[in-house]
Short mmCIF file of C-alpha atoms and ligand atoms in Angstrom, two decimals:
data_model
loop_
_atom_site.label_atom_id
_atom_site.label_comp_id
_atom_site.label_asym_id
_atom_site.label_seq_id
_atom_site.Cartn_x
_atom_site.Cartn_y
_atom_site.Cartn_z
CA UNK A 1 186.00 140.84 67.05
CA UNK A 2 184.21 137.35 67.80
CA UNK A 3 181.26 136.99 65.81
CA UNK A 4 179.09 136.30 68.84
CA UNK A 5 180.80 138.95 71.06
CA UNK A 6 177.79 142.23 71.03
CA UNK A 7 179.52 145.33 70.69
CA UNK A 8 176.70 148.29 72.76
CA UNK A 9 177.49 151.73 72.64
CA UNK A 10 176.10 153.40 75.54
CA UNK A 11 175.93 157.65 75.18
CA UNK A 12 175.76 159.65 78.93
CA UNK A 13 177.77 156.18 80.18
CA UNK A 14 179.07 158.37 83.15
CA UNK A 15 176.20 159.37 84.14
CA UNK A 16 173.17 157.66 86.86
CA UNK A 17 171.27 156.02 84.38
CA UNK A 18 174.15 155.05 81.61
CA UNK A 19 176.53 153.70 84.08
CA UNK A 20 173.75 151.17 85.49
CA UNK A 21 172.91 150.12 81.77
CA UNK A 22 176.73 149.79 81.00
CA UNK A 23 177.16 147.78 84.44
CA UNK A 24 174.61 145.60 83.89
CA UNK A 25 175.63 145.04 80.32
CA UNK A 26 179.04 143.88 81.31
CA UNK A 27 177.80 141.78 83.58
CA UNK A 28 175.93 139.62 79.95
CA UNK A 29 178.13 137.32 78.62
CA UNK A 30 180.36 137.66 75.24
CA UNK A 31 179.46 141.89 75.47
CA UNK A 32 181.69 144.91 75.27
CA UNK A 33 180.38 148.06 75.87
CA UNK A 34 181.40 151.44 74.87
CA UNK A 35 180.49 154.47 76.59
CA UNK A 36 180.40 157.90 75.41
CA UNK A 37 180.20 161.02 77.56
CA UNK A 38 180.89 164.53 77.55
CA UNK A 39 181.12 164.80 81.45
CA UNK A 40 179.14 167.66 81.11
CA UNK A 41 176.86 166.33 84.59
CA UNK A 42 178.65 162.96 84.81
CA UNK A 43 180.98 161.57 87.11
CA UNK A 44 183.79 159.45 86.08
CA UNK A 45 183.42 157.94 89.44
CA UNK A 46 180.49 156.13 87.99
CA UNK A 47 182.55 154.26 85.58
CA UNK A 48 185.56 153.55 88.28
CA UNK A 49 184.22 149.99 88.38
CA UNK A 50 183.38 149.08 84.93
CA UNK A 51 185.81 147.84 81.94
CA UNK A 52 184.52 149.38 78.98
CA UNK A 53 186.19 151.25 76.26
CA UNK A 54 185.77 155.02 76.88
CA UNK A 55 185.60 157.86 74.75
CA UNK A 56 185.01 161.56 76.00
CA UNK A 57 182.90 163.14 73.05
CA UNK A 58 179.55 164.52 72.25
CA UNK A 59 176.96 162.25 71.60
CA UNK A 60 176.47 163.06 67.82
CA UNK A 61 181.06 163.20 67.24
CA UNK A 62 180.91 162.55 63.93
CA UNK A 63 183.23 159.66 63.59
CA UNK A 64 181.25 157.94 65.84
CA UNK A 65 178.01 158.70 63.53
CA UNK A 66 180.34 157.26 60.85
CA UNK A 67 180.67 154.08 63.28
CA UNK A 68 177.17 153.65 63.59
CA UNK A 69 176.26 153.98 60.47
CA UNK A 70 179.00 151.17 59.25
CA UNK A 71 177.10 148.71 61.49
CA UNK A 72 180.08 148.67 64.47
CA UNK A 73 177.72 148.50 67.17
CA UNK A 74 174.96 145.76 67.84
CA UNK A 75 172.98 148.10 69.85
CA UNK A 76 172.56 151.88 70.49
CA UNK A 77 171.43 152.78 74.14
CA UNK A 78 171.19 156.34 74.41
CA UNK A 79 170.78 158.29 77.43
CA UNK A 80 173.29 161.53 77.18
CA UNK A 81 170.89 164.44 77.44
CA UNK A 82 170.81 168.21 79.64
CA UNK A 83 169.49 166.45 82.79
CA UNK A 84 168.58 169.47 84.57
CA UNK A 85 165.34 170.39 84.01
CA UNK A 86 165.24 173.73 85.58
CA UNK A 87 168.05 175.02 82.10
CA UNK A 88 165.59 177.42 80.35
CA UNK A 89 168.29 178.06 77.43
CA UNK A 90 165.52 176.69 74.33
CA UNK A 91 168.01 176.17 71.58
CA UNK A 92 170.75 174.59 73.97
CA UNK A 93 168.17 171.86 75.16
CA UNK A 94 167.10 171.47 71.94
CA UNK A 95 170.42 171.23 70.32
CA UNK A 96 171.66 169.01 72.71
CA UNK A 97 168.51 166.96 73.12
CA UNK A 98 166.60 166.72 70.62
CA UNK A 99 169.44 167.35 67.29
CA UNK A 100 171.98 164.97 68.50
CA UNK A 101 168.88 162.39 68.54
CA UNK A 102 167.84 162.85 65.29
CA UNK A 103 171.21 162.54 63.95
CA UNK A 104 171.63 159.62 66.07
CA UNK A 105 168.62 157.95 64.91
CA UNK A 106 169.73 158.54 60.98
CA UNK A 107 173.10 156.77 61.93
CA UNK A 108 171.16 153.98 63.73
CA UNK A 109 168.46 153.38 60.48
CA UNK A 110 171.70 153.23 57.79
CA UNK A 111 173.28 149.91 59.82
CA UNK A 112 169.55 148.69 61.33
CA UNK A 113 171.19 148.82 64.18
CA UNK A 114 168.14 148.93 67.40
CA UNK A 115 168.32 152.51 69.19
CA UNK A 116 166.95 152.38 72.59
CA UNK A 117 166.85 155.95 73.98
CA UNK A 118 166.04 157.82 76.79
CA UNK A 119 162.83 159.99 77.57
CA UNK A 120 160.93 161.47 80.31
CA UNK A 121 157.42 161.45 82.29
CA UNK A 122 158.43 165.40 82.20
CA UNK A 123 156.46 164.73 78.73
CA UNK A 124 153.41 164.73 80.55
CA UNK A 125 153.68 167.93 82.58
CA UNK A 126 151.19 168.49 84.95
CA UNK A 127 148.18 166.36 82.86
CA UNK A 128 145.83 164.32 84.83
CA UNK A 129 147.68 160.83 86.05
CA UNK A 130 147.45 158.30 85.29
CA UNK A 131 149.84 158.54 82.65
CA UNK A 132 149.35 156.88 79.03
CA UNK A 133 150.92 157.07 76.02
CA UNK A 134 149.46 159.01 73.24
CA UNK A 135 147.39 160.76 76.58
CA UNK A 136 148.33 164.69 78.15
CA UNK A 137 151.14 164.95 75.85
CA UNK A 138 151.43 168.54 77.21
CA UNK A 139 154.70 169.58 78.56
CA UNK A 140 155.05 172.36 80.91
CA UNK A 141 158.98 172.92 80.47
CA UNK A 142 161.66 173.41 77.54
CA UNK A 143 163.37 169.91 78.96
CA UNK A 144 159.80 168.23 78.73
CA UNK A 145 159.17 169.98 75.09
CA UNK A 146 162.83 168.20 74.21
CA UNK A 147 161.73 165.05 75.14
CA UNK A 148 158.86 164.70 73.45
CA UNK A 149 160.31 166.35 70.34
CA UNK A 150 162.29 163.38 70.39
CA UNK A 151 159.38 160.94 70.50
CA UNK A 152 157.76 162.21 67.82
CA UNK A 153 161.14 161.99 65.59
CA UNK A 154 161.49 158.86 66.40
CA UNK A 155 158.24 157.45 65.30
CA UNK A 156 158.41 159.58 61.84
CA UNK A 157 161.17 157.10 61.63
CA UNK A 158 159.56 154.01 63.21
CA UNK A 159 156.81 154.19 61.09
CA UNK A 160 158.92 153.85 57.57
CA UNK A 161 161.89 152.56 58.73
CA UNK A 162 162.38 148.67 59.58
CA UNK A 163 164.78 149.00 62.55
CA UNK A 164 163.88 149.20 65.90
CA UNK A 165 163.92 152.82 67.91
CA UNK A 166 162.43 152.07 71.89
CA UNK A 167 161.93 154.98 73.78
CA UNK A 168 161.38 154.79 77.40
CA UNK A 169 159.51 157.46 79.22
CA UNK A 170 161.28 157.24 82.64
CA UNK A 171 159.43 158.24 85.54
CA UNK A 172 161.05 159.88 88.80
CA UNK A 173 164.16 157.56 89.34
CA UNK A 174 166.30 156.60 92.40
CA UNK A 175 169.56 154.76 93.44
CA UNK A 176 172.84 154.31 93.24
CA UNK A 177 175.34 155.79 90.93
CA UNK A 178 173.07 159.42 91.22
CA UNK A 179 175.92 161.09 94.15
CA UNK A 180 177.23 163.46 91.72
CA UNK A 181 174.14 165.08 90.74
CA UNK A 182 174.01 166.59 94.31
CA UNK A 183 177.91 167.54 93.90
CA UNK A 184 178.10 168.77 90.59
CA UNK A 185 175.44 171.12 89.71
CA UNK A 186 174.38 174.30 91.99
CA UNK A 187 170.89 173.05 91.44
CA UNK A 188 170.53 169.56 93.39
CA UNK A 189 168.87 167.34 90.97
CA UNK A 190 169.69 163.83 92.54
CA UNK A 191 166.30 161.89 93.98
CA UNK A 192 164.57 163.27 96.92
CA UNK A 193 165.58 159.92 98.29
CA UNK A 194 168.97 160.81 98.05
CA UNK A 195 168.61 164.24 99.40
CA UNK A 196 166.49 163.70 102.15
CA UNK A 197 168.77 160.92 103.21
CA UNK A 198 172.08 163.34 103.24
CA UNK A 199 169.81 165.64 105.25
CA UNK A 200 168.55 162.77 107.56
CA UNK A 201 172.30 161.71 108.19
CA UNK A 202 174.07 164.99 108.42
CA UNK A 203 171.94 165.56 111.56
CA UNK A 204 169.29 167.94 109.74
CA UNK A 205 165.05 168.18 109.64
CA UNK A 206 164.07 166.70 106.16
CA UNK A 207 162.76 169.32 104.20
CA UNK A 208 159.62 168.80 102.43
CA UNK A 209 157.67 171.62 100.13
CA UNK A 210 154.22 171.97 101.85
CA UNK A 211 152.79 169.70 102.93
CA UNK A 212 154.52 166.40 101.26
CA UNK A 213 151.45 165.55 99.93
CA UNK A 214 152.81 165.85 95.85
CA UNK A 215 152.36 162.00 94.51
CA UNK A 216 154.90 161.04 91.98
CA UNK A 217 155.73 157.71 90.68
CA UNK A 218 159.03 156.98 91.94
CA UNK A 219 161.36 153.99 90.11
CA UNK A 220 164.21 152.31 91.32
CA UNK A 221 166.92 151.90 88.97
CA UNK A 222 167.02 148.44 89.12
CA UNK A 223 163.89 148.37 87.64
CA UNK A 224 165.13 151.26 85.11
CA UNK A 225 167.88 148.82 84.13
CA UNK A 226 165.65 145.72 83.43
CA UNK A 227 163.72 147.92 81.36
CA UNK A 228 166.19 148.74 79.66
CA UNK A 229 167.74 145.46 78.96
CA UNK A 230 163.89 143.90 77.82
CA UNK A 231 163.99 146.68 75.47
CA UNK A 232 167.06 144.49 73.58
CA UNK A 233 164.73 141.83 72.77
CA UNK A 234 161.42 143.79 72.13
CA UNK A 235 160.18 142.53 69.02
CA UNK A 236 158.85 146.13 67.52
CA UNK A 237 159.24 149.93 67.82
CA UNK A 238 157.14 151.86 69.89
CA UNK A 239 157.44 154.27 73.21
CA UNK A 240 156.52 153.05 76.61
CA UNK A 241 156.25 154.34 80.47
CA UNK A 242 159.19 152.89 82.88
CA UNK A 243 157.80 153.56 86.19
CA UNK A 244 156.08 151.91 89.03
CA UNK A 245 153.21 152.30 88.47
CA UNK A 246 151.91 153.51 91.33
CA UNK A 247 151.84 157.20 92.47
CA UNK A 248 153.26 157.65 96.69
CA UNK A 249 153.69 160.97 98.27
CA UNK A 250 156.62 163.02 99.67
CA UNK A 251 155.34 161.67 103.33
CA UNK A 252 155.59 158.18 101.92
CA UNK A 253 159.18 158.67 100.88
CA UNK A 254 159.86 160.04 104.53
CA UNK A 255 158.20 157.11 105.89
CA UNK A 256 160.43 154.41 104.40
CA UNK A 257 163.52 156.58 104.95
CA UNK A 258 162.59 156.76 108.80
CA UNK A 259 162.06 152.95 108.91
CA UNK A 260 165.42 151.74 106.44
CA UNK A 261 167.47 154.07 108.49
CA UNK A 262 166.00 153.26 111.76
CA UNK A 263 165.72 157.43 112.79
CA UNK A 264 162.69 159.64 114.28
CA UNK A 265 162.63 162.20 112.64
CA UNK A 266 160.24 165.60 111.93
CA UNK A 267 159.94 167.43 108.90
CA UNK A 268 160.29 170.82 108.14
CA UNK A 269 157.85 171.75 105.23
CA UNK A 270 158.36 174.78 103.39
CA UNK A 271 156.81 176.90 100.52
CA UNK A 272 157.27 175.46 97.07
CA UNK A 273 159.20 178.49 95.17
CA UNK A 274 158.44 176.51 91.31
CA UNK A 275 155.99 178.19 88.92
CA UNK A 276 155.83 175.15 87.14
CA UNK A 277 155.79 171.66 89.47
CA UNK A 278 154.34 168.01 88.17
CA UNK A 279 151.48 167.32 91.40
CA UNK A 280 150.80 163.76 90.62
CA UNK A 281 152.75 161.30 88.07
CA UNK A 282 151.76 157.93 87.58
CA UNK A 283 152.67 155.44 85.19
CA UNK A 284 150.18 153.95 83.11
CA UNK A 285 152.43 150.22 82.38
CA UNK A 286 149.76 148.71 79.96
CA UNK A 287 151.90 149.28 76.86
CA UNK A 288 155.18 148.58 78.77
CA UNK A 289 153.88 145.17 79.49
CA UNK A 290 153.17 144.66 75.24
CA UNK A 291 156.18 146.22 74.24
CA UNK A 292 158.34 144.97 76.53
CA UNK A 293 157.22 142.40 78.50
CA UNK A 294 158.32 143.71 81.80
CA UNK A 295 157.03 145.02 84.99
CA UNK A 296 158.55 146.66 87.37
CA UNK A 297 159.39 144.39 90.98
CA UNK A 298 160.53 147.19 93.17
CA UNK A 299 157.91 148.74 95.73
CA UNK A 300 159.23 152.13 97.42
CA UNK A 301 159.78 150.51 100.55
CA UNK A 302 161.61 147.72 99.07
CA UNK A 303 163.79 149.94 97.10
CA UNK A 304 164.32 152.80 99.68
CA UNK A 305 165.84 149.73 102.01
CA UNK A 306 168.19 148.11 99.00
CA UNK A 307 169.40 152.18 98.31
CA UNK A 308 169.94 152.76 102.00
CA UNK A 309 171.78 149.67 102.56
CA UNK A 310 174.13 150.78 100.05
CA UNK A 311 174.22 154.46 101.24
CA UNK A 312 175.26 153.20 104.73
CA UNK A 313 178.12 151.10 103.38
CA UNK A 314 179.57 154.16 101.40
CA UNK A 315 178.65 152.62 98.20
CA UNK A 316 179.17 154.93 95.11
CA UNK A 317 178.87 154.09 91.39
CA UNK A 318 176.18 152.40 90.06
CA UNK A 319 174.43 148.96 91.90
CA UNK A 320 176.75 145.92 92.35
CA UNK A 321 174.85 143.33 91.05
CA UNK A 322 173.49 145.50 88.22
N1 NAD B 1 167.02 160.37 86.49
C1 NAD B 1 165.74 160.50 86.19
O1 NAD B 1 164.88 160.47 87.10
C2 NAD B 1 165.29 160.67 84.76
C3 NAD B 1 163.91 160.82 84.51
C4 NAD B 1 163.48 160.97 83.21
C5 NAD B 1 164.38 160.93 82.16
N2 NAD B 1 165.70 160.80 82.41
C6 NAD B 1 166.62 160.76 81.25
O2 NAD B 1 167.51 159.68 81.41
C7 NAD B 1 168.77 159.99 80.81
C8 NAD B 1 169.89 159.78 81.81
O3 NAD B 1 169.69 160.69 82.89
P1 NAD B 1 170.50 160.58 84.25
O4 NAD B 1 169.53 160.69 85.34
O5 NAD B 1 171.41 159.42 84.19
O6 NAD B 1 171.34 161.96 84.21
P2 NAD B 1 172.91 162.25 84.29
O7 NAD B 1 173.03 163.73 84.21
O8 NAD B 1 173.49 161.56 85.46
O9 NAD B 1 173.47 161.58 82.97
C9 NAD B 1 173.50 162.20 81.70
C10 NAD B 1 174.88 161.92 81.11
O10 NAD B 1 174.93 162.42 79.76
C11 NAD B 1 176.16 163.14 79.58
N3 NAD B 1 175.94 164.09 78.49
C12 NAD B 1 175.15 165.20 78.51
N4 NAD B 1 175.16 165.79 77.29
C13 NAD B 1 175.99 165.04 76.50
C14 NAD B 1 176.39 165.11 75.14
N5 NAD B 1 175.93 166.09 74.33
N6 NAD B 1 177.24 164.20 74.66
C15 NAD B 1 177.70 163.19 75.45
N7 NAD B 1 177.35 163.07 76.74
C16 NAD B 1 176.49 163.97 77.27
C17 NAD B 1 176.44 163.75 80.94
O11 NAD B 1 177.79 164.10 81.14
C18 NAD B 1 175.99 162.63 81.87
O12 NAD B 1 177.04 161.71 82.12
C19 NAD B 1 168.65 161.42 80.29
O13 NAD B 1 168.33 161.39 78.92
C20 NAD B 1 167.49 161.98 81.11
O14 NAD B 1 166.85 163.03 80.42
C21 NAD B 1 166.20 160.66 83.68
#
């Protein structure tokens, strides 16, 4: 291998998220990547345009912990996880989540090789917004609990060990490359962009729970991605919010469909059947900014119109210029 050539392993590669961090990887100069998946919610249509080496495997396959440990990868970024956050199965999210991480993370301190990995605003269940670190750590679910499990591993390890461990606490995230999450599982857990917009074009009333007034902080994956990438140059460990910042309603999100897709339509606004449901996210950026020194560029509108663009033109996989 040439000396100046980076060598990134990227775990859930096939999946939304992965697949925009692997294209936008390859598109780096002197950088290989190699993705790892177990395709058990991915899409290997994700990974149709991208030229990396491919392995199907669990996360924590123990000849790639081997790998790791022997120093064969510059950087770890890893974002393989149970997605769906309505699984209630405690010791299979936990397993899968929160095990494979900490094994991951052992691999990762032997080599010093920097782990960048994948968490979730669901850490925050329904806590007051706006969101902080260190603030309403209080998860309502088992996939929230798994997250945050995984934070606090991590910084056992950040605070003795000298490599560096980023975890990013994504917020509600939209785009392209996200198509099979509305194929493959029963439970549709692509965006509400990306369902309302299937529903917009297949002739249908968007359906909203009552009365679209639920504020989340929706981020596009572009912004996801940059994140993601600033995170291979942050000069420390630490944990940090990747959203936009700025908390917009259900009605908002219908709004910018109805003007990117150029339709009139009406919603049709339903009861909300969840027990448990996060009423207002919002992320607090002030130690994304220090740790990373990014910020995210993409308003709702702005991104709705980039995804819909894409959308119209049959895109799939994750964004071109990623
Ligand atoms: N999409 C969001 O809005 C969002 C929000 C918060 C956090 N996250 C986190 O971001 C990461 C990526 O999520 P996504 O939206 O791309 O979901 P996704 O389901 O599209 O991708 C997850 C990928 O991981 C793979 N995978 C699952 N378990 C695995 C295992 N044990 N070994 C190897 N591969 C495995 C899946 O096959 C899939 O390709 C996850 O860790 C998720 O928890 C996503």
């Amino acid at each position: 291998m040439n000396p100046q050539q980076d060598r990134i392993l990227v775990t859930g590669g096939a999946g939304f998220i992965g697949a925009n961090i692997t294209a936008a990887l390859l598109a780096r100069p002197n950088t290989d990547v190699v993705v790892v998946d177990d395709f058990s919610s991915g899409d290997w249509r994700n990974l149709r345009p991208l030229d990396c080496e491919l392995r199907a495997a669990d996360c924590d396959d123990a000849q790639l912990l081997d790998e790791i440990a022997a120093g064969r990868f510059s950087a770890v970024f890893h974002e393989a996880a149970i997605t769906d956050t309505t699984v209630m199965d405690q010791r299979r999210m936990v397993e899968v989540n929160t095990n494979a991480f900490a094994k991951l993370l052992a691999a990762t301190a032997a080599s010093r090789t920097r782990l960048i990995y994948a968490s979730s605003a669901g850490v925050y269940g329904n806590s007051p917004a706006p969101n902080a670190i260190g603030k309403g750590e209080e998860p309502e679910n088992i996939y929230g609990f798994s997250k945050l499990a995984m934070d606090r591993i991590a910084a056992r390890w950040y605070r003795r060990h000298p490599s560096v461990i980023i975890g990013l606490r994504y917020f509600n995230v939209y785009g392209p490359g996200e198509r099979h999450k509305n194929e493959r599982s029963g439970n549709k857990t692509a965006s509400m962009m990306l369902q309302l917009y299937e529903q917009i074009r297949a002739g249908k009333r968007p359906r909203l729970f009552k009365y679209g007034e639920q504020r989340r902080d929706f981020v596009y994956i572009r912004d996801v991605v940059a994140a993601n990438l600033a995170a291979l140059t942050a000069p420390r460990s630490g944990v940090c919010n990747v959203g936009s910042g700025r908390a917009r309603c259900f009605n908002d999100v219908i709004d910018a469909l109805r003007g990117s897709m150029g339709v009139e339509v009406e919603v049709e606004y339903f009861d909300n059947p969840f027990d448990f449901y996060q009423n207002h996210t919002e992320a607090d950026l002030r130690d994304s900014r220090q740790l990373l020194d990014w910020q995210p560029r993409w308003e709702l509108e702005a991104g709705v119109a980039d995804y819909v663009k894409l959308l119209d033109a049959g895109h799939r996989g994750p964004c071109p210029q990623c």
